[in-house]
XYZ file of C-alpha atoms in Angstrom:
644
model
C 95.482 166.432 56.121
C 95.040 164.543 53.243
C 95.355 160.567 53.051
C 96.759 158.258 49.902
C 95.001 154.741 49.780
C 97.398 151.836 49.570
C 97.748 149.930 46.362
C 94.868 147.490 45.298
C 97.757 144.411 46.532
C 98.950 145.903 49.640
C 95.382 146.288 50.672
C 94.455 143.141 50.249
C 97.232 141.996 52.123
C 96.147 144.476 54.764
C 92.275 143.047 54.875
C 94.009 139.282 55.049
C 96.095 140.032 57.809
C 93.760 142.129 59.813
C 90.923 138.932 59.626
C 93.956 136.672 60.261
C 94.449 139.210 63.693
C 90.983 138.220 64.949
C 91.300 134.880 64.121
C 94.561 134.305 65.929
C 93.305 136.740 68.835
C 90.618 134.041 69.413
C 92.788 130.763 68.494
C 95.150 131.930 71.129
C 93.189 133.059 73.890
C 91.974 129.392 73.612
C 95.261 128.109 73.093
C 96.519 129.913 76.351
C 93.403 128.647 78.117
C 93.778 125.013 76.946
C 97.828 125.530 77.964
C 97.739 128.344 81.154
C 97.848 127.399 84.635
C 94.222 126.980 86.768
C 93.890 127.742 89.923
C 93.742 124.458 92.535
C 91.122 123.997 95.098
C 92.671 121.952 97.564
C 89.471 121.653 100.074
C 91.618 122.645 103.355
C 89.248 125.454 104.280
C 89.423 128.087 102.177
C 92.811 128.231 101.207
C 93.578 128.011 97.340
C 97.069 127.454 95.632
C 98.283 128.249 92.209
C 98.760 125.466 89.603
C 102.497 126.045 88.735
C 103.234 128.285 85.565
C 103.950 125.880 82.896
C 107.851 126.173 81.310
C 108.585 128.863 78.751
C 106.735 127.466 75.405
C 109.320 126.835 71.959
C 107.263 129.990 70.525
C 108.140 131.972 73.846
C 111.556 130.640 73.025
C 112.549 130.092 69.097
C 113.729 131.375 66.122
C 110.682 133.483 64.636
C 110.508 133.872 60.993
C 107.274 136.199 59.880
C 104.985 135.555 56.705
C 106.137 138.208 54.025
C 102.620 138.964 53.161
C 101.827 139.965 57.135
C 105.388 141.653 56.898
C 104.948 144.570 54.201
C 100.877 144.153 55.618
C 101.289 145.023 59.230
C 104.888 145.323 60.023
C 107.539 143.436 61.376
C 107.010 143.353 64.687
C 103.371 142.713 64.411
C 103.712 139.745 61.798
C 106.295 138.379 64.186
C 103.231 138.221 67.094
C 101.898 136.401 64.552
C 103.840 134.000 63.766
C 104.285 133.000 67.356
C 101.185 132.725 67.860
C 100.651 130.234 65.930
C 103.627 128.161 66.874
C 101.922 128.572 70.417
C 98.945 126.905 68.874
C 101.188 124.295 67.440
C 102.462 123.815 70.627
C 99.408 122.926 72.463
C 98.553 120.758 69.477
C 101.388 118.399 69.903
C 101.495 118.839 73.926
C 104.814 118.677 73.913
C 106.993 116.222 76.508
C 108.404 119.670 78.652
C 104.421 120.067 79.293
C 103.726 116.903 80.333
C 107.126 117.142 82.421
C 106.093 119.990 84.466
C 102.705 118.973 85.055
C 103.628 116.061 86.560
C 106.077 118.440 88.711
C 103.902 120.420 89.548
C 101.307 118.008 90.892
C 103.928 116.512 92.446
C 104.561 119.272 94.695
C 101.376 120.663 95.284
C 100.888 117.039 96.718
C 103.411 117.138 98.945
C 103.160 120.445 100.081
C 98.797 119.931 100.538
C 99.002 116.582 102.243
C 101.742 117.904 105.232
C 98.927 118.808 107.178
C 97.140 115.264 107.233
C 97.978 112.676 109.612
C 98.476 109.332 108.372
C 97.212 107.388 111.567
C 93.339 109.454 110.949
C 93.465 109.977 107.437
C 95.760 107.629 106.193
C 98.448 108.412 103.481
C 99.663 108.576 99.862
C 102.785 106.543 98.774
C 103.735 104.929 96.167
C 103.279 106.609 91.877
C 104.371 104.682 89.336
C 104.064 103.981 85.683
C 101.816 101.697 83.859
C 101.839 99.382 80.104
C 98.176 100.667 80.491
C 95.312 103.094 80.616
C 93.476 100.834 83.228
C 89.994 101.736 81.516
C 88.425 98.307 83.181
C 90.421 96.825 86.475
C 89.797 93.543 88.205
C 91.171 92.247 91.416
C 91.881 88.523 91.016
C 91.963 85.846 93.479
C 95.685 85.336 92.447
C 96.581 88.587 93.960
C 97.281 90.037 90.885
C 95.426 93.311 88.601
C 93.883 92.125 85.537
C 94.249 95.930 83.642
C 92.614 96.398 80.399
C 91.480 99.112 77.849
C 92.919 100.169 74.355
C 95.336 100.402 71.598
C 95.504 103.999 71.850
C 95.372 105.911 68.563
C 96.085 109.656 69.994
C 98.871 110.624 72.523
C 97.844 114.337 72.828
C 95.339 114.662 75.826
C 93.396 117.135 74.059
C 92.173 114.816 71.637
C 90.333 111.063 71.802
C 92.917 108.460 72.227
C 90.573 105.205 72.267
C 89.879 104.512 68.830
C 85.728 103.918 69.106
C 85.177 105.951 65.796
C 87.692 103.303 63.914
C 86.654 100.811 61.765
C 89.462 98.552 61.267
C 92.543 96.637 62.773
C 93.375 99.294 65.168
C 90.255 99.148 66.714
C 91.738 96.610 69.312
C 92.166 96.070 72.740
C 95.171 95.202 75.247
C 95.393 93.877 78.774
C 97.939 93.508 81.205
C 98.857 92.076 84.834
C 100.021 93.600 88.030
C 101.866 91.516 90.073
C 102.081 93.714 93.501
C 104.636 91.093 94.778
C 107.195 91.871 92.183
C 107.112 95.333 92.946
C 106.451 98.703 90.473
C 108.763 98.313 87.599
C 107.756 97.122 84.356
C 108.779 93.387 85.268
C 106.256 93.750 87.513
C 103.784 93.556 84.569
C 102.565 90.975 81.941
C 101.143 91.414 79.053
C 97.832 88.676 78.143
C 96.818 89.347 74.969
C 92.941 89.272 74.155
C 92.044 86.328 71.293
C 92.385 87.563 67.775
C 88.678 88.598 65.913
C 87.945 89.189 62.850
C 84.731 92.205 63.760
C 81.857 92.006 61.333
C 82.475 95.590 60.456
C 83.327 94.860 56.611
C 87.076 95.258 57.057
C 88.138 91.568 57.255
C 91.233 92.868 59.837
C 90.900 90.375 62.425
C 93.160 92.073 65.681
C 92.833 91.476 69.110
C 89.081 92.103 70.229
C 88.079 95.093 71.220
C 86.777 94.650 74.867
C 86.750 98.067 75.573
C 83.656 100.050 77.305
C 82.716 96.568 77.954
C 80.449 95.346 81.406
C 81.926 92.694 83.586
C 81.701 90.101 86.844
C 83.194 87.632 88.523
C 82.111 83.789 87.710
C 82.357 81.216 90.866
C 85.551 79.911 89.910
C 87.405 83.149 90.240
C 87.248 83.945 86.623
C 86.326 87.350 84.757
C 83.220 86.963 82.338
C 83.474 90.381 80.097
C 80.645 91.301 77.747
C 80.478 93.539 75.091
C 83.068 96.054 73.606
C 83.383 97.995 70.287
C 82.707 97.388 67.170
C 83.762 100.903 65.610
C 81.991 103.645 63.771
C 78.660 105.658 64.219
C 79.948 106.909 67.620
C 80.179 104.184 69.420
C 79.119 100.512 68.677
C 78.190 97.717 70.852
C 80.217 94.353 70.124
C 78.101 91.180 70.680
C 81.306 89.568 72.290
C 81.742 86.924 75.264
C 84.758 86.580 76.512
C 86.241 84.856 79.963
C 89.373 85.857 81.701
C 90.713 83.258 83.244
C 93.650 84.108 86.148
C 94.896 80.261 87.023
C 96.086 80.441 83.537
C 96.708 83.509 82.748
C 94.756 83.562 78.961
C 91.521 84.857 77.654
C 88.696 82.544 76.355
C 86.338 83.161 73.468
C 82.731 82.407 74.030
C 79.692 82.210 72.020
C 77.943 86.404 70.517
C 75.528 87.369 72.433
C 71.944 88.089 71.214
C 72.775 91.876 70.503
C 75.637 94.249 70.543
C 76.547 96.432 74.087
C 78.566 99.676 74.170
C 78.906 100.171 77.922
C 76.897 97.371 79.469
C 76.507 96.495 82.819
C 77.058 92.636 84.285
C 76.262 91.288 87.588
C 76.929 87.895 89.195
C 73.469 86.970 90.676
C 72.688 84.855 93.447
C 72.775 81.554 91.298
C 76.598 82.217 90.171
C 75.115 82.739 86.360
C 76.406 87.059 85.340
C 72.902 89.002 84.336
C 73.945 90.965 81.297
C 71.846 94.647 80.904
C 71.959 97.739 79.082
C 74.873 98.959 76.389
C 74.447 100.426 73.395
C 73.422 98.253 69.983
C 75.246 97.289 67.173
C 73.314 99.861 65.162
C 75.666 102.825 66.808
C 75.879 105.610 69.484
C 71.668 106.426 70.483
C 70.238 102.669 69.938
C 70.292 101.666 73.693
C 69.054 97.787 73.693
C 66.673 96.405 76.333
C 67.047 92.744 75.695
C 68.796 90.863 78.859
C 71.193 88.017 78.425
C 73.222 85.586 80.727
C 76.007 83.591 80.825
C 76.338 80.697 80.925
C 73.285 79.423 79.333
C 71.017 77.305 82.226
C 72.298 74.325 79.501
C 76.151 74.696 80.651
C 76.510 73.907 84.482
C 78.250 77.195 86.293
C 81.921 77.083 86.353
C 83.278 76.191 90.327
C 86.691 74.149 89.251
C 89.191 76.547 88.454
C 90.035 73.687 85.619
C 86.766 74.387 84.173
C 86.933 76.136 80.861
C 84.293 78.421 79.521
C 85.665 78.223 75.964
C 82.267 78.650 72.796
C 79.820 78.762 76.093
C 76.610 80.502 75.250
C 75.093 83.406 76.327
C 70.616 83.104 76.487
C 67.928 85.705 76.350
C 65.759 85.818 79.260
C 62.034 86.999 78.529
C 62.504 90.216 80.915
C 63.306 93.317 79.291
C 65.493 96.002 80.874
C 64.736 99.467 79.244
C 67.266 101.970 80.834
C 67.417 105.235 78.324
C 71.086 105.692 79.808
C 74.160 102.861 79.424
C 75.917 101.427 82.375
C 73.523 101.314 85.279
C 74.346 99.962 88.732
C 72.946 96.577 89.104
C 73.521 95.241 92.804
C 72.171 91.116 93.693
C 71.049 91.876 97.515
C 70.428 89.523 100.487
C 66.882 88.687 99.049
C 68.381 87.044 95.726
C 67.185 89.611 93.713
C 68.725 91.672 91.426
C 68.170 95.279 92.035
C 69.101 97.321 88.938
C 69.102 101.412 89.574
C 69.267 103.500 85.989
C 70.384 107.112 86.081
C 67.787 108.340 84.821
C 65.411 109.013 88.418
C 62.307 107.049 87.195
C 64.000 103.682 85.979
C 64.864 101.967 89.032
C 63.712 98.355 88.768
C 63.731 94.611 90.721
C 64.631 92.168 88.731
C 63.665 88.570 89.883
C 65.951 85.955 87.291
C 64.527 83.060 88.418
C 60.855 83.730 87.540
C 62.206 86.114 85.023
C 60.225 89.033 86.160
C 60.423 92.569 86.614
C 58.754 95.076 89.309
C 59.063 98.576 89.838
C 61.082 100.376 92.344
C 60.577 104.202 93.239
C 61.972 107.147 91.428
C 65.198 108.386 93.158
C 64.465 111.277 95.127
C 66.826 113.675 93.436
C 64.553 113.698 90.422
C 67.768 114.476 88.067
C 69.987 112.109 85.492
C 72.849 111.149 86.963
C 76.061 110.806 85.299
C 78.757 108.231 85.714
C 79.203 107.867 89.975
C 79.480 105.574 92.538
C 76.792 103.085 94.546
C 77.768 100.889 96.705
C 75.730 98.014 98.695
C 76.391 99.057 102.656
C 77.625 96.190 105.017
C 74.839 94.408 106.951
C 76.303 92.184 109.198
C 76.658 88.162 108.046
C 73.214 88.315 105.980
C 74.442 90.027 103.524
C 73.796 93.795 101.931
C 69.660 94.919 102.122
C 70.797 98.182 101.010
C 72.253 100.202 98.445
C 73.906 103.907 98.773
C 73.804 105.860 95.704
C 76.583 108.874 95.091
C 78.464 110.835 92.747
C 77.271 111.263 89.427
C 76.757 114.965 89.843
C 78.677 118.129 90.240
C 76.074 119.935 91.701
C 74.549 117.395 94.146
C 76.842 116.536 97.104
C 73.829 114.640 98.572
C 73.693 110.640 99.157
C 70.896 108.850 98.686
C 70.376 104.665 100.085
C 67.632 102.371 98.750
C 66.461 100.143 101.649
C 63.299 98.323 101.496
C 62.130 99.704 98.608
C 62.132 103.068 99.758
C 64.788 106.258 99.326
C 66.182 108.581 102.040
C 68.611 111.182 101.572
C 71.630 110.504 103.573
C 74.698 112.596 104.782
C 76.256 114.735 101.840
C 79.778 114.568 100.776
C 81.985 117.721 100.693
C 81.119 118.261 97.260
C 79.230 116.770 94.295
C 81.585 114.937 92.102
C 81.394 112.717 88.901
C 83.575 109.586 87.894
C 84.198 109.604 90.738
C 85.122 105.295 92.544
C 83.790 104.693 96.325
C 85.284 101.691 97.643
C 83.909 99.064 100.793
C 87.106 98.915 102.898
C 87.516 95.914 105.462
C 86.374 97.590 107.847
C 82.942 98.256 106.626
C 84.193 102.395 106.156
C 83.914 103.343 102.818
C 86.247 105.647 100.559
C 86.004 107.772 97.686
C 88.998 108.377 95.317
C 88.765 109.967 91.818
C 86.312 112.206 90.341
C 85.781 115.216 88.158
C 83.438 117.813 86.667
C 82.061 116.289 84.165
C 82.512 113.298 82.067
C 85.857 114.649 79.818
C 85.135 118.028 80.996
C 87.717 118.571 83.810
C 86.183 121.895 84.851
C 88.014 123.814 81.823
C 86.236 122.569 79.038
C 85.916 119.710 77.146
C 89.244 117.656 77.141
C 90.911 120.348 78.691
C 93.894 118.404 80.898
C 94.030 121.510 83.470
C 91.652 120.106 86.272
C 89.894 121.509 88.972
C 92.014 119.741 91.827
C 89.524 119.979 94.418
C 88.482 116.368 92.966
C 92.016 114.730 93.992
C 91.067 114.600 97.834
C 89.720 111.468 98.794
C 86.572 111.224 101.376
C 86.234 108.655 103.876
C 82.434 107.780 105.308
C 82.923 106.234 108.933
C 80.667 103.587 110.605
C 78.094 106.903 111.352
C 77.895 108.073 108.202
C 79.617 110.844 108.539
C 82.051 112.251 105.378
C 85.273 113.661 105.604
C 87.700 114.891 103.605
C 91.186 113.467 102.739
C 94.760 113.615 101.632
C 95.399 114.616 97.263
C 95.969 112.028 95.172
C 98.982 112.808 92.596
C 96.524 112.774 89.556
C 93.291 114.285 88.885
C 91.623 111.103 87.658
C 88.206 111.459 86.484
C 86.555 109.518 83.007
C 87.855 105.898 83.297
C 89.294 106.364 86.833
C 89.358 103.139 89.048
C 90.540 101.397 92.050
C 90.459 98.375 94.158
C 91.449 96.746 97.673
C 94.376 95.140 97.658
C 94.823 91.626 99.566
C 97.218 93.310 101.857
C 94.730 96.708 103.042
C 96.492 99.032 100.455
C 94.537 100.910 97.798
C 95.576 100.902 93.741
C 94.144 103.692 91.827
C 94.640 104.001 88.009
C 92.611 105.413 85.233
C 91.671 108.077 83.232
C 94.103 107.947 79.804
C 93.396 111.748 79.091
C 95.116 112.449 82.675
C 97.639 110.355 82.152
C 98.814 110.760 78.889
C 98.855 114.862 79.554
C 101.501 113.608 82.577
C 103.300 111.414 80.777
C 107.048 111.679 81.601
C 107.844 109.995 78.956
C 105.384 109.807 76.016
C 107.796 107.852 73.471
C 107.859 104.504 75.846
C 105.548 102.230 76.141
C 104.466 103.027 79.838
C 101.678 105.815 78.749
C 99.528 105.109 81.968
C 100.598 105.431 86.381
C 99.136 103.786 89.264
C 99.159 105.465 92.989
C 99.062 103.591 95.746
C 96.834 104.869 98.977
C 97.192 103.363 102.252
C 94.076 104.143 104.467
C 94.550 105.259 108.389
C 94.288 101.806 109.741
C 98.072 101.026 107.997
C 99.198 103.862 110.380
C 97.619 103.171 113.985
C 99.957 100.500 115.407
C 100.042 96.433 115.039
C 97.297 94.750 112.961
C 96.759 91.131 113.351
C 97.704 87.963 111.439
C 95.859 85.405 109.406
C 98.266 82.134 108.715
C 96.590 79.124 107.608
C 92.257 79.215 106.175
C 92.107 75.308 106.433
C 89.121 74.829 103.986
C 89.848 78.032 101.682
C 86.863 76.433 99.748
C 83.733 76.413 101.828
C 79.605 75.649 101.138
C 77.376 78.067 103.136
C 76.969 78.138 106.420
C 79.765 75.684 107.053
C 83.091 76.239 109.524
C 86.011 78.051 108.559
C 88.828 77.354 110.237
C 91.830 80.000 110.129
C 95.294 79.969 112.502
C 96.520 83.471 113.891
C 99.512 84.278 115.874
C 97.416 86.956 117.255
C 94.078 85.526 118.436
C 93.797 87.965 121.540
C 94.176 90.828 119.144
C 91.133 89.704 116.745
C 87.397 90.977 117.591
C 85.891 90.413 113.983
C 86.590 88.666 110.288
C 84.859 89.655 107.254
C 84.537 88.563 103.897
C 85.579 91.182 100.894
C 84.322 90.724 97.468
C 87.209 91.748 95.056
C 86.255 94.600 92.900
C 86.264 94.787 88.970
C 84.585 98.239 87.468
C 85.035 101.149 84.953
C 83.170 103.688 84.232
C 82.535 104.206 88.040
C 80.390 100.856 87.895
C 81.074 98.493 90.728
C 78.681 95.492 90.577
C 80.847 93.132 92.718
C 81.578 95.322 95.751
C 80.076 93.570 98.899
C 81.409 93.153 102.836
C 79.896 90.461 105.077
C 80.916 90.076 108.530
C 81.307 86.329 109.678
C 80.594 84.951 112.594
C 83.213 83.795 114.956
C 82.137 80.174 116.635
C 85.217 79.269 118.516
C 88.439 79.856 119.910
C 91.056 77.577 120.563
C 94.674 78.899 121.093
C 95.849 80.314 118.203
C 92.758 78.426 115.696
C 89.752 80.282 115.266
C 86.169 78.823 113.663
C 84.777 81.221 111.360
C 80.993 80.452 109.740
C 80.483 80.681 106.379
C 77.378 83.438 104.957
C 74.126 81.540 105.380
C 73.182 81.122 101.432
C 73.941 82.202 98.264
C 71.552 84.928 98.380
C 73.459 86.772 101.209
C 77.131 86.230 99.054
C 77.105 84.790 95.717
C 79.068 82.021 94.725
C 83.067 83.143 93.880
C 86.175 84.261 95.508
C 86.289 86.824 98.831
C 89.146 88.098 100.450
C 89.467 86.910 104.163
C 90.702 89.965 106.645
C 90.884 89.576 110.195
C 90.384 92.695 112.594
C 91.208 93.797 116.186
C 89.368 96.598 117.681
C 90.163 99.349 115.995
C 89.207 98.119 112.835
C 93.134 97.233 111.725
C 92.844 94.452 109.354
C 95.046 91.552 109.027
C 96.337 90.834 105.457
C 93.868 88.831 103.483
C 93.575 85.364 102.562
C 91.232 84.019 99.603
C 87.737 81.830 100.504
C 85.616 80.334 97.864
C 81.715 80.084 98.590
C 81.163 77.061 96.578
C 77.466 77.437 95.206
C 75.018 73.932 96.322
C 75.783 72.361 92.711
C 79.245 72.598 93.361
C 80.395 68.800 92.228
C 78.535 68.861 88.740
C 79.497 72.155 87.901
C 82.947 70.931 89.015
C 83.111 68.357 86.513
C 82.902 70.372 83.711
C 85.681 70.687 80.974
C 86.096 73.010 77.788
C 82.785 73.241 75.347
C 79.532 72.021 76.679
């Protein structure tokens, strides 16, 4: 039978269309990928549950109208397919707000319906979700009682794309910061916004804009304030900011300090045994691949260290010390342990180092056994009694590597193993020396479906709890699978926040056009749920010098068998510097007064602000009440006031 060859037109139409087939075959399978549901991994056993189908998309759903050309090309029918494809694709571009409804739904229920089978009073339970003015990138706990949040003017909304703006040159590279009050409740007069100082960057643009703090390193100064370092300067994938800046939560405002020797993209800070914050790491000014090795602290050994919460670190300086810290990777742990030293633990295996700030020296530690880089994941220094921490257990970090690995003098051992590796993930000290993991994902914006993919494996929403063996165990779901720029702290009252991750929350948005784009979730571990827990009234001398008396009332003393000291936490990027638990001795009882000793020196709990829990037998705490370890230099530090 013989055939007639289309006209010269109508075949080019033809060869058009059928490339434009296999283009849209492979945009769409993507697109359905990026949009489909996954299939959830909830950890009890082996049972799996589907991630709920999604709602009908508007190309499922609209008005179709077909490109002529594909029309008289492949048909009606066929150019139709087409053009709903690419609304589809459209679709996923914008992430619409009936997405972002229904994944919220959806996790909602699977929540619900996963964490029926846990008992509160063993493995404690999930409350309260609500939304957030912020992304929650960096969190500190402040001795007010109140969340310092911070992060981002976001540039993006869709989830599939970068929101922070580290690429940007320019005024809306900026950054934002907010308090929680947790006595005012969850609604949004429940937060306040604090404003960073206006900058004007050195990146050519003369657009000065609130300073972009973000992917910055921070600690905790003596007088309860929040030394940040660091932040973005914009452009060449990421560069470091030389800033100094110093929260201060007694009056609610940020303070400008002197640049730092060098620029840091994702630095790390710790407050040392001296009350002065080490400053390592972070990438350079020069962009994304120009890691610096120069160490700085603040303040400067001219400028006395801040006790008086009236003391103002406004134009201190930052100084150079003559150690060098190489790490090839940004944000490593650093940890200031019981002997004063500051131990500083790179992911890369064979840069794991002791740094010694007051003869400004530097040793080597061993390579960590697992002989891998580890990405962004947890360490925390383990509870040692009154002495302070001598040890430091290293997790997380890796998908594949469930293992946990502790650092006690100077040597590794390879401890119990989680359930699962995990990465981004945050492991918390809880007052009763137990520890908890919350958060984590498969990669660092890889959520286990490529690359900024929203639909998460949801294995990583349990929580794990370590007990006082060692032992791991796995937990109730969290709402949100929170991985890259997850965190979480203790509250004063027991309770656990957890925020974080902007890609996570803006994909669950249920409502992208306000101003509330991030969520908070609210954990409350087992030892809420097992009965009475005791009471702390009065802490007499709520600002102590070591190894002094502590005097407390309780209306409870029969019911208390311990008190510890909690460090408040401030971290992002899974980087905890300031975690730390010390048990203090009880000296006395006398009806309902009890003498608590302070830590023996500044080596076994740096100078600053701990949270005061008292304990009956079962580990219950009491709710917290705030103690200051005064360093020895406390009354001409004291006296200090504004610029040195």
């Amino acid at each position: 039978m013989s055939r007639t060859n289309p006209p010269v037109t109508a075949r080019r139409r033809l060869a058009t269309a059928i490339s434009v087939c296999a283009v849209t075959a492979m945009a769409v399978s993507t697109a359905l990928a990026a949009a489909g549901p996954v299939l959830a991994h909830p950890g009890h056993g082996d049972r799996g549950e589907a991630f709920p189908a999604a709602p009908a998309s508007r190309a499922a759903t609209a008005p179709i109208k077909a490109d002529p050309d594909e029309t008289a090309a492949l048909g009606k029918e066929h150019a139709e397919e087409h053009a709903r494809t690419r609304m589809a694709i459209a679709d996923v571009g914008e992430y619409p707000q009936t997405t972002r409804t229904e994944r919220l739904k959806s996790l909602t229920d699977s929540q619900a319906t996963g964490n029926a089978a846990f008992d509160a009073a063993e493995f404690g339970r999930f409350r309260d979700y609500f939304q957030s003015p912020d992304f929650a990138a960096h969190i500190a706990m402040l001795p007010t009682g109140k969340v310092l949040l911070f992060s981002f003017e976001r540039i993006e909304t869709n989830p599939q794309k970068e929101p922070a703006p580290t690429d940007t040159i320019g005024k809306e590279n900026a950054g934002r910061a907010f308090l929680w009050d947790p006595k005012l409740g969850t609604g949004p007069t429940a937060f306040k916004e604090v404003k960073p100082p206006v900058v004007n960057m050195p990146d050519g643009k003369n657009e000065p804009r609130p300073a972009p703090f973000f992917c910055a390193g921070h600690s905790y100064l003596p007088n309860g304030m929040l030394g940040v370092f660091g932040g973005n300067l914009g452009g060449n994938g990421g560069s470091g900011a030389k800033l100094s800046l110093v929260f201060d939560p007694w009056q609610e405002e940020w303070y400008l300090n002197q640049d730092m020797a060098v620029g840091r993209w994702y630095p790390s800070v710790v407050t040392g045994a001296d009350g002065r914050q080490v400053i390592m790491s972070g990438q350079s000014e020069l962009g994304w691949g120009t890691p610096t090795s120069i160490v700085e602290r603040f303040p400067a050994q001219s400028v006395p260290v801040p006790v008086d919460k009236t003391a103002k670190p406004i134009g201190w300086p930052v100084e150079r010390l003559k150690t060098e810290a190489p790490f090839k990777w940004d944000y490593p742990h650093l940890f200031s342990l019981r002997d004063g030293k500051i131990y500083g633990l790179g992911r890369a295996p064979d840069q794991q180092w002791l740094f010694d700030t007051l003869s400004d020296t530097k040793s080597d530690l061993p390579p960590r056994p697992d002989g891998k880089k580890r990405n962004y994941g947890s360490a925390v220094p383990l509870p040692a009694g009154f002495r302070g921490p001598d040890s430091v257990l290293v997790l997380g970090g890796d998908r594949d590597d469930p293992n946990t690995y502790r650092l006690a003098g100077g040597k590794w051992a390879t401890e119990k193993p989680r359930a699962f590796g995990r990465t981004q993930d945050d492991t918390l000290l809880l007052p009763n020396g137990n520890l908890l993991t919350v958060n984590g994902a498969f990669d660092i914006r890889d959520y286990g479906n490529g690359d900024k993919n929203p639909n998460a494996d949801l294995k990583y929403r349990q929580v794990e709890l370590r007990d006082e063996n060692g032992d791991w165990k796995l937990g109730p779901a969290q709402r949100l699978p929170r991985g890259y720029h997850s965190n979480a702290v203790v509250l004063p009252d027991g309770r656990i926040m957890i925020t974080g991750d902007e890609l996570q929350q803006l994909a669950n948005d249920p409502d992208i056009t306000d101003s509330m784009n991030g969520s908070i979730e609210i954990y409350e571990p087992a030892y809420l749920h097992q009965g009475s827990r005791p009471s702390l009234g009065l802490i007499f001398n709520p600002s102590v010098g070591y190894d002094e008396k502590i005097t407390v009332s309780t209306n409870t003393p029969n019911d208390v068998t311990r008190a510890v000291l909690l460090a408040p936490t401030t971290a992002t990027h899974s980087v905890n510097t300031s975690q730390r638990h010390l048990e203090l001795r009880i000296k006395s009882r006398s009806g309902n007064f009890l003498e608590l000793q302070a830590p023996p020196s500044a080596a076994a709990a740096p100078p600053g602000h701990y949270m005061l829990f008292l304990l009956n037998e079962e580990g219950a705490p009491s709710a917290a009440g705030w103690v200051q370890l005064k360093p020895p230099t406390a009354t001409a530090a004291g006296a200090t006031r504004g610029k040195p």
